[in-house]
Amino acid sequence: MTNNLTSLSYIKQLSRKYGFKFDKKYGQNFIINPSVCPRIADSAGIDENSGVIEIGTGIGVLTSRLAQRAKKVVALEIDTSLQPILAETLAEYDNIKVIYQDVLKTDIARLIKQEFGDMPVSVRANLPYYITSPIIMKLLEENLSIDNITVMVQKEAAARICAAAGSREAGAISLAVQYYSRPQVCFNVSPGSFYPPPKVISSVIRLDIKKEKDVHPASEKNMFRLIKAAFGQRRKTFVNSVSANLSLPKAQVESALSATGLDLMVRPEKLTLKEFAALSDILLTD
Ligand code: SAM
């Protein structure tokens, strides 16, 4: 099957033909390195029986590769000016449905039910970088029936999202990601692999969704409230940050740390998800 969607001259020809203008506000950096889409689409988890949700089609370079592997691809694209281009570039595929709407305003659970039925579903995308975290958090927090999320993000975002507890980059997002999934950084992609080239290196990350959670706070909501409060003032100790952000007496926060066997001077990035769960059970009981 021929696929010249990574050809810069074809992309420019399409843009001229349909009067398409790259829109920075939508994070439009399209893949032109022919080895990148196969590495995203062909990694474990997609076969002729499975469904894929793609976020942001661009001119359809990844969409078409996914359609060659999967039973069905449903793609969400915010920019309706791509519609005539996609009508041309994806014309040969009868297993792709493009829905022109904002992913952040989409009821994805309903979409999965309507479009995929009982099929195993995963998410693959070269994400618009301006909304990487909101998209990932939406996909995780809605407890969707998906197997994995394999997406391209900025390298720095990948490090934050996949940071292990105790590492310098650990933060509220890495803990949330670990609660819902097993994250890994798969490979890096250079700016020259995109048109127009972004200013930064990119990384493909893979989040394998946990079917069973391995941390069980009394209240998920309270654990995330505590995590948010702890990282609200970076470089502060857990005690100072939490007592300031949740208006709790320092002595109460210190006694929760002691009860959990933790150092009173501990910094939030050193705490594991399990420790946050235990601390929220003690500190936030409403
Ligand atoms: N998949 C294509 C590729 O790799 O060449 C395009 C990737 S480009 C980085 C991001 C795509 O997401 C663009 O097509 C952009 O218009 C689309 N996009 C941006 N914001 C979006 C949103 N809120 N909902 C859906 N799509 C969005």
XYZ file of C-alpha atoms and ligand atoms in Angstrom, residues 5 11 20 23 25-32 36-37 40 54-63 76-80 82 99-106 124-131 135 152 194-195, ligand 1:
78
model
C 1.857 11.346 3.527
C 2.083 17.994 2.176
C -4.737 24.827 4.352
C -2.303 26.608 12.880
C -2.747 27.349 18.251
C -3.692 23.729 17.504
C -0.130 22.426 17.953
C 0.082 21.331 14.322
C 3.438 19.616 13.769
C 2.897 16.762 11.343
C 5.078 13.656 11.167
C 7.301 13.499 8.054
C 7.862 7.092 13.198
C 4.237 6.093 12.430
C 3.675 3.939 17.049
C -6.614 8.718 17.509
C -6.481 12.280 18.774
C -5.597 14.828 16.096
C -5.327 13.469 12.565
C -3.359 16.221 10.845
C -3.343 15.072 7.204
C -3.840 11.463 8.317
C -0.309 10.089 8.291
C -0.693 8.110 11.537
C -4.429 7.551 10.971
C -11.016 13.189 16.776
C -9.861 16.357 15.019
C -10.665 19.914 16.061
C -9.647 21.651 12.833
C -12.426 21.397 10.246
C -8.466 19.545 7.381
C -15.152 13.136 14.109
C -14.535 16.875 13.962
C -14.636 17.934 17.564
C -12.524 18.947 20.531
C -11.239 15.863 22.366
C -11.589 17.675 25.687
C -15.320 18.178 25.040
C -15.925 14.625 23.856
C -2.601 6.325 19.752
C -1.679 9.886 18.918
C 0.864 12.526 18.205
C -0.717 14.833 20.759
C -1.187 18.572 20.387
C 1.453 19.631 22.942
C -0.482 22.607 24.352
C -2.987 20.240 25.997
C -5.851 15.014 27.507
C 3.920 11.398 21.401
C 8.027 16.900 11.878
C 6.775 19.670 9.608
N -1.424 12.993 13.811
C -0.888 14.051 12.974
C 0.578 13.781 12.719
O 1.193 13.136 13.559
O 1.109 14.270 11.725
C -1.094 15.432 13.578
C -0.461 15.655 14.926
S -0.457 17.336 15.419
C 0.866 17.324 16.605
C -1.849 17.496 16.519
C -3.221 17.418 15.846
O -4.233 17.578 16.858
C -3.518 18.515 14.823
O -4.090 17.957 13.675
C -4.508 19.452 15.528
O -5.373 20.141 14.658
C -5.247 18.469 16.426
N -5.846 19.069 17.653
C -5.411 20.132 18.359
N -6.197 20.380 19.410
C -7.170 19.417 19.387
C -8.305 19.138 20.215
N -8.574 19.887 21.306
N -9.109 18.099 19.892
C -8.847 17.333 18.782
N -7.783 17.563 17.962
C -6.956 18.582 18.256
